[in-house]
Structures are given as C-alpha cells and as structure tokens.
mmCIF file of C-alpha atoms in Angstrom:
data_model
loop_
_atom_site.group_PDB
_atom_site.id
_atom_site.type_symbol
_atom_site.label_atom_id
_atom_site.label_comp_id
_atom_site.label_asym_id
_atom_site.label_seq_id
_atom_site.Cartn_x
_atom_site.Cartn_y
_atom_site.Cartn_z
ATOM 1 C CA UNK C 2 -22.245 43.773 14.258
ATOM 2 C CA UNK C 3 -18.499 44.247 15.266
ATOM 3 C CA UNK C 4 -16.254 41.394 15.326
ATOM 4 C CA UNK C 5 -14.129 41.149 18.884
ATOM 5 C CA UNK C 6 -11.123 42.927 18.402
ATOM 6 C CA UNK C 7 -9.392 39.570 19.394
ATOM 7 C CA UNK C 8 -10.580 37.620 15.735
ATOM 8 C CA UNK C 9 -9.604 40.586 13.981
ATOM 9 C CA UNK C 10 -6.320 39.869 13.557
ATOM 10 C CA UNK C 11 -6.956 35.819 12.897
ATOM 11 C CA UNK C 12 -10.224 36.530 10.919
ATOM 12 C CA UNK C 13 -7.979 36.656 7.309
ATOM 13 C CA UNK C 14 -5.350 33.907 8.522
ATOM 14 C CA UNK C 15 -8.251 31.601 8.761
ATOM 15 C CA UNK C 16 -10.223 33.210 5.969
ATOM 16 C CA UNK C 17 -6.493 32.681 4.011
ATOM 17 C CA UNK C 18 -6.163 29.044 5.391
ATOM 18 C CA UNK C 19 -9.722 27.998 4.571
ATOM 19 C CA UNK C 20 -9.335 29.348 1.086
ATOM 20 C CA UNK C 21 -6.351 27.056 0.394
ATOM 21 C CA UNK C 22 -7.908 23.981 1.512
ATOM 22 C CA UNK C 23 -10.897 24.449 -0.414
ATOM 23 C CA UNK C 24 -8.797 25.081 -3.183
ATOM 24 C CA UNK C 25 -5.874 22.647 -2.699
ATOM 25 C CA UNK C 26 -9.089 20.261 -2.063
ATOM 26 C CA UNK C 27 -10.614 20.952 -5.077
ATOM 27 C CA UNK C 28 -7.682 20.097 -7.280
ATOM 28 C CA UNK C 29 -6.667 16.767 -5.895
ATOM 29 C CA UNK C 30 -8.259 14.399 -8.095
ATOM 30 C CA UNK C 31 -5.671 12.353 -9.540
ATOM 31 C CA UNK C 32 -5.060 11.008 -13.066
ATOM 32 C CA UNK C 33 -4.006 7.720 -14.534
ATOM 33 C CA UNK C 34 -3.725 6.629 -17.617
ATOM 34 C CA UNK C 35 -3.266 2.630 -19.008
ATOM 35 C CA UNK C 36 0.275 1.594 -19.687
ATOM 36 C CA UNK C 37 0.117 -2.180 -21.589
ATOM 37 C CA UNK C 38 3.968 -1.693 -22.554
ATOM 38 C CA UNK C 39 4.804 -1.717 -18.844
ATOM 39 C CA UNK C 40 2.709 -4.875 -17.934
ATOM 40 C CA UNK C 41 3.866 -7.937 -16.955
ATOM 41 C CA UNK C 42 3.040 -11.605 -18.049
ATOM 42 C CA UNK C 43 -0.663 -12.258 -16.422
ATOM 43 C CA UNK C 44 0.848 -15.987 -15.347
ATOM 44 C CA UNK C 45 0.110 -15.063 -11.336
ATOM 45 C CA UNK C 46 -2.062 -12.966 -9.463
ATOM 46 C CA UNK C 47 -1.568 -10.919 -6.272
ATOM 47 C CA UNK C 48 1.477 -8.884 -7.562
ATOM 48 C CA UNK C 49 3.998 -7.587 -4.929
ATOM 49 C CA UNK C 50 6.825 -5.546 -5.792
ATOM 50 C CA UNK C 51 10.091 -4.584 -4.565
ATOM 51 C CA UNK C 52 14.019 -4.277 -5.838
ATOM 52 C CA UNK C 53 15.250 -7.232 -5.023
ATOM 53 C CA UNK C 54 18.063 -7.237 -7.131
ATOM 54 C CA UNK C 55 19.497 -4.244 -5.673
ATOM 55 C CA UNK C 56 20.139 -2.611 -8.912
ATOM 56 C CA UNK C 57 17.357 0.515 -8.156
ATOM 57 C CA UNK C 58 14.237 -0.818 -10.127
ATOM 58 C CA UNK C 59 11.098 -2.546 -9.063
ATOM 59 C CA UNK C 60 11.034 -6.710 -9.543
ATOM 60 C CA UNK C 61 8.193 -8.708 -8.997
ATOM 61 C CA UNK C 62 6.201 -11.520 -7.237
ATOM 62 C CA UNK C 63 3.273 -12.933 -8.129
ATOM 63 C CA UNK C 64 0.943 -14.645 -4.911
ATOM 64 C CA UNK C 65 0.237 -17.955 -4.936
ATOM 65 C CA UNK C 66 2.166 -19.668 -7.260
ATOM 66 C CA UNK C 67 5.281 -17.620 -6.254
ATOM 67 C CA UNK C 68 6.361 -16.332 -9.101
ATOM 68 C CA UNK C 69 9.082 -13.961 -9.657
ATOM 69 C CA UNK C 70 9.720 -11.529 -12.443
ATOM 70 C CA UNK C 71 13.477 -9.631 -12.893
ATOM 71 C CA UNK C 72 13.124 -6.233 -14.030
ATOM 72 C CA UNK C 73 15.922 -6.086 -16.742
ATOM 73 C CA UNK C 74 14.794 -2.447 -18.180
ATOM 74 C CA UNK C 75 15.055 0.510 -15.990
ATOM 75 C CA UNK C 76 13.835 2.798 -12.807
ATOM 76 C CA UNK C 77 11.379 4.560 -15.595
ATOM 77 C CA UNK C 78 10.897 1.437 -18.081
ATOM 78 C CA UNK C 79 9.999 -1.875 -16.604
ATOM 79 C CA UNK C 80 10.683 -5.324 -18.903
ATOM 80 C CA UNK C 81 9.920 -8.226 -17.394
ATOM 81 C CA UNK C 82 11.983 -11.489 -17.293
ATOM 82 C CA UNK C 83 11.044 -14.733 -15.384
ATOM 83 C CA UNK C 84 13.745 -15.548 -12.619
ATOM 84 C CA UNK C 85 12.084 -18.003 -9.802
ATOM 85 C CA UNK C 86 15.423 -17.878 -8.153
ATOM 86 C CA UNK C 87 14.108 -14.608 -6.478
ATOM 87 C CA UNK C 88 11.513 -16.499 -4.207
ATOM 88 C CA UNK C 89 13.587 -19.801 -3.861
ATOM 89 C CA UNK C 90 12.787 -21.144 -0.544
ATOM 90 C CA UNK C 91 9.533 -19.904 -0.152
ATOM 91 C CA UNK C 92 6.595 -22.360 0.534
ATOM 92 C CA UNK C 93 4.459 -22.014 -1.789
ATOM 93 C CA UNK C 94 2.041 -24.853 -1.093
ATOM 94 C CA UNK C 95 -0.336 -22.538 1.628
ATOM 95 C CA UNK C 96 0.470 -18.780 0.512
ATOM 96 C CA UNK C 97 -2.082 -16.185 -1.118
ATOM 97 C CA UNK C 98 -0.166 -12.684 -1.179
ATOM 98 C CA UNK C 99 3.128 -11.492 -0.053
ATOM 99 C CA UNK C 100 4.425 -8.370 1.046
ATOM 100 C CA UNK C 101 8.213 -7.006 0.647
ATOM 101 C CA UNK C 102 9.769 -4.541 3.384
ATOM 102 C CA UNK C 103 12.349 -4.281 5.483
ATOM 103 C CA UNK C 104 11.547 -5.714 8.706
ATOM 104 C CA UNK C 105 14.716 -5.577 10.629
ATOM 105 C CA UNK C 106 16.357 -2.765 8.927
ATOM 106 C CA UNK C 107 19.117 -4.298 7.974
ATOM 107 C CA UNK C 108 18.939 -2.615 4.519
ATOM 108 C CA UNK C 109 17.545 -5.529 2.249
ATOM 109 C CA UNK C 110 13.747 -6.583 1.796
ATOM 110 C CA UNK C 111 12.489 -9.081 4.127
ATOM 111 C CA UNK C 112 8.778 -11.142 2.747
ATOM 112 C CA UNK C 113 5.530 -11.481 4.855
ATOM 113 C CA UNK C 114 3.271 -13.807 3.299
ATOM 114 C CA UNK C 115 -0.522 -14.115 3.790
ATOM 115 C CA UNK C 116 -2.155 -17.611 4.069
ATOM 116 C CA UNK C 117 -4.768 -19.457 2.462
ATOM 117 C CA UNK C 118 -5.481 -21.241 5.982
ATOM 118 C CA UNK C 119 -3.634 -19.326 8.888
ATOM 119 C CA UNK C 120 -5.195 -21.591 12.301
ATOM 120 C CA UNK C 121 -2.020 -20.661 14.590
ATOM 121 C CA UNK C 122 -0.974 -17.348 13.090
ATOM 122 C CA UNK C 123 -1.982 -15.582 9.932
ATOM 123 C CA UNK C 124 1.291 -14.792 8.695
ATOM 124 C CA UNK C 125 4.757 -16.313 7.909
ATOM 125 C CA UNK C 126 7.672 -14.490 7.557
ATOM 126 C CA UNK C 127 10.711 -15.008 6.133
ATOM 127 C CA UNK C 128 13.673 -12.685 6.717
ATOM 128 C CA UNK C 129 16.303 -12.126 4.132
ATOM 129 C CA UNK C 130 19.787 -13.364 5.097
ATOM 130 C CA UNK C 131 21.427 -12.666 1.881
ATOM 131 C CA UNK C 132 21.933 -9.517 0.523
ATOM 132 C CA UNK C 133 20.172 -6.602 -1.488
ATOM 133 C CA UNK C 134 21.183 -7.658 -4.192
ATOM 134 C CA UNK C 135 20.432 -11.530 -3.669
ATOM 135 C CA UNK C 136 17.601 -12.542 -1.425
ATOM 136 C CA UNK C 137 18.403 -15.788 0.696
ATOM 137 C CA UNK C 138 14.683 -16.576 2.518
ATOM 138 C CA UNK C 139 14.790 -18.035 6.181
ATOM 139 C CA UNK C 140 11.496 -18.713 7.713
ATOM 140 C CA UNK C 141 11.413 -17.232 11.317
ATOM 141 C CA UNK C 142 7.844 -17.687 13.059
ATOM 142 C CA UNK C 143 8.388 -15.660 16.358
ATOM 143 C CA UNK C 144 7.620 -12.335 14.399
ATOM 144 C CA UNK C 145 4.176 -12.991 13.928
ATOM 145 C CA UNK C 146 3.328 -15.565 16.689
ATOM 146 C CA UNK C 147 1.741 -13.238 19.022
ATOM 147 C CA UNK C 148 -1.191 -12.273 16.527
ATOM 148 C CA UNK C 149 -3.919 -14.336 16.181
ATOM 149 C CA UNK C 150 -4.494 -16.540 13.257
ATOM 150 C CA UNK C 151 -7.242 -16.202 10.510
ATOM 151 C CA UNK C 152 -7.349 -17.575 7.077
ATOM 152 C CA UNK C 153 -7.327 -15.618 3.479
ATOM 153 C CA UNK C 154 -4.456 -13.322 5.211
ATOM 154 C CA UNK C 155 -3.211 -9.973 3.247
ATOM 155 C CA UNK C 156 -0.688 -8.228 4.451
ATOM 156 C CA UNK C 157 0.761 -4.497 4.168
ATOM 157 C CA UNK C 158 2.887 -2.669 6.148
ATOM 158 C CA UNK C 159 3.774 1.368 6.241
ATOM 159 C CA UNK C 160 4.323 3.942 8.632
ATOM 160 C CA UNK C 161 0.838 5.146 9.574
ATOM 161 C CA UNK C 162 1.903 7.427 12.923
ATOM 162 C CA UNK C 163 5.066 8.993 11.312
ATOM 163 C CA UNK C 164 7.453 7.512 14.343
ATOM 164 C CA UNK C 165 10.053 5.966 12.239
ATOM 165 C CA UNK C 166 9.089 2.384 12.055
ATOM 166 C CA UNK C 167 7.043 0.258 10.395
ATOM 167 C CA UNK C 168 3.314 -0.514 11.314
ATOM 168 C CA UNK C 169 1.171 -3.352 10.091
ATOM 169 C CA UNK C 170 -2.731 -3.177 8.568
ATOM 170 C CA UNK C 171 -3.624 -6.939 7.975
ATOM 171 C CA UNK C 172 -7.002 -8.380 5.957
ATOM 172 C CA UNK C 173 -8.176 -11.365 7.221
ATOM 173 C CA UNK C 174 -11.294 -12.656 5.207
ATOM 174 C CA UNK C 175 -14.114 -9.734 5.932
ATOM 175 C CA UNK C 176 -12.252 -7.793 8.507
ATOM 176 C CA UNK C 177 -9.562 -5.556 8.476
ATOM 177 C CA UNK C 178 -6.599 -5.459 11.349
ATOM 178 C CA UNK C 179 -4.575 -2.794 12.621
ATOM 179 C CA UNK C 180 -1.208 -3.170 14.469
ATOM 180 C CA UNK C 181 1.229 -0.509 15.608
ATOM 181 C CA UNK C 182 4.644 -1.141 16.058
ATOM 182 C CA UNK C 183 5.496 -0.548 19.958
ATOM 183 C CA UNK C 184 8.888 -1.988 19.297
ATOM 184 C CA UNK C 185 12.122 -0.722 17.255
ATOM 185 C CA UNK C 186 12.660 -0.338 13.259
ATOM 186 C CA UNK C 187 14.982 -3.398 13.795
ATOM 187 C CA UNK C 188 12.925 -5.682 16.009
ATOM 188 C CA UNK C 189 8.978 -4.587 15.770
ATOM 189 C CA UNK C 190 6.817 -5.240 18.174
ATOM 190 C CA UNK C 191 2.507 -5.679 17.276
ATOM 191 C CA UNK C 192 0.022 -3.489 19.173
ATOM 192 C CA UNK C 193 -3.472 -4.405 18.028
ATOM 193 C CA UNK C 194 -5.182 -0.496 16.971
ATOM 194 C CA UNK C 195 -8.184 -0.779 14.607
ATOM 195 C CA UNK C 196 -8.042 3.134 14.914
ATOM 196 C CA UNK C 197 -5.390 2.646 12.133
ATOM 197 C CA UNK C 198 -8.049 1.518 9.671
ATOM 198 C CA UNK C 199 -11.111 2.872 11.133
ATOM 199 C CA UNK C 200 -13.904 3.872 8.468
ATOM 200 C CA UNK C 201 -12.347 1.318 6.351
ATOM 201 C CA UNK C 202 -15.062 -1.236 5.360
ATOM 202 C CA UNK C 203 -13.975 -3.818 2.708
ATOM 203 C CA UNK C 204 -16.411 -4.436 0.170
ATOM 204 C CA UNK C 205 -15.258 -8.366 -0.249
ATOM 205 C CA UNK C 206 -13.181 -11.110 1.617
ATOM 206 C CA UNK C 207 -9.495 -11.905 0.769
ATOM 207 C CA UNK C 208 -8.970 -7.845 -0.019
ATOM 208 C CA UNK C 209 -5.689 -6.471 -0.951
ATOM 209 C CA UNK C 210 -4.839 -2.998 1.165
ATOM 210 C CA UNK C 211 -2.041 -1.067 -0.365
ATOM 211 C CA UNK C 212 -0.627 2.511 0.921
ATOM 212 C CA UNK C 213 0.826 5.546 -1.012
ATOM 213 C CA UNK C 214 0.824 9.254 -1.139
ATOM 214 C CA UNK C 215 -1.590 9.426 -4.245
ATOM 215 C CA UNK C 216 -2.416 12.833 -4.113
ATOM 216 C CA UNK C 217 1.303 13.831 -3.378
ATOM 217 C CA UNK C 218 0.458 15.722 -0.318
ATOM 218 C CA UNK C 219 2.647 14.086 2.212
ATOM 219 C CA UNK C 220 0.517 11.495 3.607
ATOM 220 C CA UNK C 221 -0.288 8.006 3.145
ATOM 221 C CA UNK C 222 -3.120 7.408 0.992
ATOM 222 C CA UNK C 223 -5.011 3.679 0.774
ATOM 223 C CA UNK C 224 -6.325 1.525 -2.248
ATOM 224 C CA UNK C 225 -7.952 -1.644 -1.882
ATOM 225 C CA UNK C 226 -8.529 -4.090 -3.948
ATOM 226 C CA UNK C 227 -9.225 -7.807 -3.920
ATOM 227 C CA UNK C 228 -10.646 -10.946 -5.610
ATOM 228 C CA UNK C 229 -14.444 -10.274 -5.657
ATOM 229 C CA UNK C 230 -16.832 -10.946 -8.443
ATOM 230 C CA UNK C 231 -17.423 -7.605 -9.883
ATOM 231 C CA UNK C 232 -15.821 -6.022 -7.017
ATOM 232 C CA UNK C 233 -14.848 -2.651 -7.214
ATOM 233 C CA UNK C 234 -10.928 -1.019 -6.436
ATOM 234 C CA UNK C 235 -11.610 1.501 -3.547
ATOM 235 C CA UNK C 236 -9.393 4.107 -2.489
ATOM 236 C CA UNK C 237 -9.413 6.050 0.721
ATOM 237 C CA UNK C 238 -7.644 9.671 0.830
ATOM 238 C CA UNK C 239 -6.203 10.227 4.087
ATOM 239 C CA UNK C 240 -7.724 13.630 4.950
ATOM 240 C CA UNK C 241 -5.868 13.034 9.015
ATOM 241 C CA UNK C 242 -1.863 13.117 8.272
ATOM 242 C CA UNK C 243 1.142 11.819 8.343
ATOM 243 C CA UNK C 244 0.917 10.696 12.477
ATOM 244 C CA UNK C 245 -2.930 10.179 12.439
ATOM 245 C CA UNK C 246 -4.758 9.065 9.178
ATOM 246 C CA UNK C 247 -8.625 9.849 8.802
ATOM 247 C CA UNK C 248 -9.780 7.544 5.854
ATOM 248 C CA UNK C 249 -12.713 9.463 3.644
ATOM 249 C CA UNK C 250 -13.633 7.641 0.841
ATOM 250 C CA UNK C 251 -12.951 9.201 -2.346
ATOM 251 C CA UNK C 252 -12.890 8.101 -5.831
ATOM 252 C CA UNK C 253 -12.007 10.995 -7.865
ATOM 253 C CA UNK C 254 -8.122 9.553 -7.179
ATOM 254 C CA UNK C 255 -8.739 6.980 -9.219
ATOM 255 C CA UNK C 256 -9.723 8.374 -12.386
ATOM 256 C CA UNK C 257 -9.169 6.469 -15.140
ATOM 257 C CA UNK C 258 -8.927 2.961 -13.230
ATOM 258 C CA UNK C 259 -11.036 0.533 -14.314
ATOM 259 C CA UNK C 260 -12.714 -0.050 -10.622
ATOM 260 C CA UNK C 261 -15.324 -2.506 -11.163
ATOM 261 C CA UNK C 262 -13.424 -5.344 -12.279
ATOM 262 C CA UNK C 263 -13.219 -8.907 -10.716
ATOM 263 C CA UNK C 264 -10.084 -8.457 -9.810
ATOM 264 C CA UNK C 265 -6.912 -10.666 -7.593
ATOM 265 C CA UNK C 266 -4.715 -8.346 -5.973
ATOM 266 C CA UNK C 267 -3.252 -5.207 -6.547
ATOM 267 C CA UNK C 268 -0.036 -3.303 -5.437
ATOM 268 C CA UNK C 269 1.379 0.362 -5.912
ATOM 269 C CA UNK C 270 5.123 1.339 -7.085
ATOM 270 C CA UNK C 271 6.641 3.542 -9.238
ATOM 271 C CA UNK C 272 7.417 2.399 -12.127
ATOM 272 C CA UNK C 273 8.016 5.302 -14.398
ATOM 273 C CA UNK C 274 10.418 6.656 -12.278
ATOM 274 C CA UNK C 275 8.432 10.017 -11.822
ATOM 275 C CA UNK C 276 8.318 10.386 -7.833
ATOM 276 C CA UNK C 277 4.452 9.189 -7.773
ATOM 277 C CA UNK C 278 2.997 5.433 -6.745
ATOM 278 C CA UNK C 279 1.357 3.483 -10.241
ATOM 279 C CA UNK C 280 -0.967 0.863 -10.240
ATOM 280 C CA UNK C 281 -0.213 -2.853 -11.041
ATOM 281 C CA UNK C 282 -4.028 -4.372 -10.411
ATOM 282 C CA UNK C 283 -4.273 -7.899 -11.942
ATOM 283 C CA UNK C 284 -7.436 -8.425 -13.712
ATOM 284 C CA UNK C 285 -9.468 -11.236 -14.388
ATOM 285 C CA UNK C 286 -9.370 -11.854 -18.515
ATOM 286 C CA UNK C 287 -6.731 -8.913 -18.705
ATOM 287 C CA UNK C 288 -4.052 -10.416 -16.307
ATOM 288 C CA UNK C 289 -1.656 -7.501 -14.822
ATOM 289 C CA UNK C 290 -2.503 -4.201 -15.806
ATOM 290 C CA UNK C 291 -0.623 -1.326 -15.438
ATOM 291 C CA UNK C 292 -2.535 2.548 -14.790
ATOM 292 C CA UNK C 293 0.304 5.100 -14.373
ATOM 293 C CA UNK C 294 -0.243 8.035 -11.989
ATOM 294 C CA UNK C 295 -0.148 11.390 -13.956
ATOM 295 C CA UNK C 296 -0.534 13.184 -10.416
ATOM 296 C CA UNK C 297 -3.099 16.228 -9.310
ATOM 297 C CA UNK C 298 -4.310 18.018 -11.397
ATOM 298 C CA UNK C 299 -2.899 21.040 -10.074
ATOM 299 C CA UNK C 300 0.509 20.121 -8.496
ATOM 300 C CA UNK C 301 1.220 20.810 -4.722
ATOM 301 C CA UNK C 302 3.056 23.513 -3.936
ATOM 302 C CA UNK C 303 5.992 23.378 -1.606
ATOM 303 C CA UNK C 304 3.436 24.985 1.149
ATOM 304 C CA UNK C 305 2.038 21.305 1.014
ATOM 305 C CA UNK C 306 -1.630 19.944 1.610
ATOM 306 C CA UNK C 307 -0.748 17.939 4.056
ATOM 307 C CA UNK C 308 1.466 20.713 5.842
ATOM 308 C CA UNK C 309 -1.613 22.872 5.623
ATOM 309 C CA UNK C 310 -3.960 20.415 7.155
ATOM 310 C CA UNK C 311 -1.677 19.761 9.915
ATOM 311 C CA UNK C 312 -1.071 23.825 10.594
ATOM 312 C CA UNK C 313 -5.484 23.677 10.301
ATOM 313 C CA UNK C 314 -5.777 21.381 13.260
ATOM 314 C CA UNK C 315 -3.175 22.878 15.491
ATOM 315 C CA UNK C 316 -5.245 26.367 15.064
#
C-alpha cells in the first residue's frame, strides 16, 4: 500500500522523534547512592533546606522542634553545626514541617510552616525582614487566610506552569491541594487547581511532597514521602512539562533509595554541588539520611527530553 504523498515527508521526522523518546525514555532511570558523611544530626525530623546564611550553601531546619543546622563546609561538602538563631521567632509550639522560598521576591527566603492543627487556615507564614544573610521572622497571616484550614499541613511550593512565579501544592492529612498563583512573584495570589497534582494519590496522611528535575530533563519531577508505618517514598516523573505536568508513577528514579521505610519527612537539594537535586529523607532508627543523585544513566543531551516532549505534542 502507498503512503499519501503528504506523510511522506513527516513519516521519518516522526519515525526520528519517536525513536528518541523511546530511547531518551529508556535511559532515564536515575541513580543514587548513600552519603553518611553528608548527614546531619537525626535530633529533628521533617528536614527543610535553604541558604539562609547567604554564603551559597544549603542550611537546615528540622520540623517540629525547629531546629536549625549552619552549614559551615561548602556548596559540594555539607558539615553541620547547630545555630537555633536561624529560626528565632518561630512558634514552635503547633508546627509540623516548614518550607523555605521566596515569597515576595525580595531576594531572601521567606518560611511557610505546616500545622499540627490548622482550624482557620492551614498555614502560617512568616516573611523574612532581615536579610539573606540573616533571617529576621515576622508572622503575617493575610497570605494564607483565604485557603481553607485542615490539620497535619505540608507545604511545597514551585513553579508548576512555567509563568514566572511561584505556585503552591499543599498536603493536608489524606488529600493533596493544588493552588496556582493568579497574582505576581512579589505578592501571590491562591487559585485552588487539583489539576496541578492530579494522578497523585498519597499512600499515607501527614505526606511530605517535594519537587525537582530528577531526571535532568527540564521539568519538575515529584517525591513524596511522609511519616507512615512502613510507608514507602514515591516519586512521580513528570512525563507533561515545564507549563503542564502529567504525574506517571515511576520508581526506577529512585534507585538505590531505601523506599519502604517508616519514614518523617523528606526534602531535595543539592548538596554536592553537582547541578542535580539529593535526597535528605529522615528515617526512623537511622535519623537523616543522605542518597546523592548520580543522574541518568545516559546524560541528556542539549536536544533535551523535555524539549523533545514538548516539540512531540505540538506535532
């Protein structure tokens, strides 16, 4: 049978195009490999990063008990020192998890923080009115007002529809919130969109979401984890893009995690200074281990993925 002169010409573009993705497919499986010397001390749970010091590392907070570790090594070699001064101010009385961005883009790290009991609204916030390199916390409640409240609140915030600001995916004991930003980078403004997180279920209450490119293919990739007995880390490539995730469950980027752990929290940063998101998970007998990302297994060309999924759907 002849093919219409009309697919002849787009017959080996596509043929081309569907080779790559079955190819750039089959090598994204990701790698990660234990790292005790970059650990922590397991005296919190919940971990939350961010440089808070403004000296280009990653410090940390611990949930909870609001804890706060200085990182006094280096952008590729993390050593920990206790410095509470870092969350002074904070309540600590009702929190669970906390989440570090920049809220107002003022160019320092503001702090979310999730509640144990959240009746009016599930979230406080607390902007920072020092500096980068010195956080100075001041609650301010009309950010998160207009959501409804819930209890065992998580937090994270990212970009999910590639528009400049930042958006907001929010656990609240079984379910799982989206809300885009309809406002500015400086003053945001929630949209309730459970498209953001649809085909998300969460195995467990009180889960931890946390987004990075895993796979390094230009989109946001999503790991949850959570305190659960024996309940498993879960990660969800983004097989959409940049503007419009699709969450597909998929393991293989998590090779070499230990999933099915009962766990408290989780975050993602990069902490060996190598361009990729690691792993802090805190573990229950192990305290707050460290997996580093040793990326695809086949890196991603320049002709990216992600570039090549988007040029897919447009054809």
């Amino acid at each position: 049978m002849k093919l219409p002169r009309s697919l002849c010409g787009v017959l080996p573009v596509l043929l081309c195009l569907a080779g790559v993705l079955i190819t750039q497919y089959a090598t994204a499986q990701v790698y990660w490999t234990e790292a005790p010397e970059f650990s922590p001390p397991p005296t919190g749970s919940n971990p939350e990063t961010g440089d808070l010091d403004g000296d280009g590392d990653f410090d940390l907070i611990y949930g909870v008990v609001l804890q706060s570790y200085r990182n006094i090594g280096s952008p590729s070699s993390p050593s920990w020192q206790q410095d509470d001064s870092l969350v002074e101010g904070v309540n600590y009385e009702i929190s669970m998890t906390t989440c570090l961005a920049d809220l107002d883009a003022d160019g320092d790290l503001d702090l979310s923080v999730g509640m144990l009991y959240g009746e009016a609204y599930p979230l406080f916030y607390y902007e920072n009115i020092g500096s980068a390199a010195q956080p100075v916390w001041q609650r301010d409640d009309s950010i998160y007002q207009s959501l409804p409240g819930g209890s065992w609140t998580c937090p994270e915030v990212a970009d999910l529809d590639d528009d400049g600001d930042l958006d907001l995916v929010l656990a609240v004991g079984w379910d799982l919130r989206g809300y885009l930003n309809t406002g500015t980078s400086q003053v945001p403004l929630w949209l309730r969109d459970d498209s953001l997180v649809e085909g998300i279920s969460l195995p467990y209450p009180r889960s931890s979401p946390n987004f990075g490119d895993l796979d390094g293919d230009g989109d946001l990739d999503l790991v949850v984890g959570g305190r659960s007995y024996d309940g498993p880390i879960i990660c969800y490539e983004n097989s959409g893009g940049p503007q419009s995730p699709t969450w597909i469950e998929n393991e293989e980027l998590l090779t070499g995690v230990e999933m099915d752990v009962e766990s408290a929290g989780l975050d993602l940063a990069d902490l060996d200074g190598d361009g990729d998101p690691d792993m802090l998970s805190w573990e229950v007998g192990n305290g707050c281990v460290v997996y580093l990302n040793q990326g695809p297994t086949t890196p991603v060309e320049s002709s990216s993925w992600g570039r090549i999924k988007g040029l897919f759907r447009q054809r």
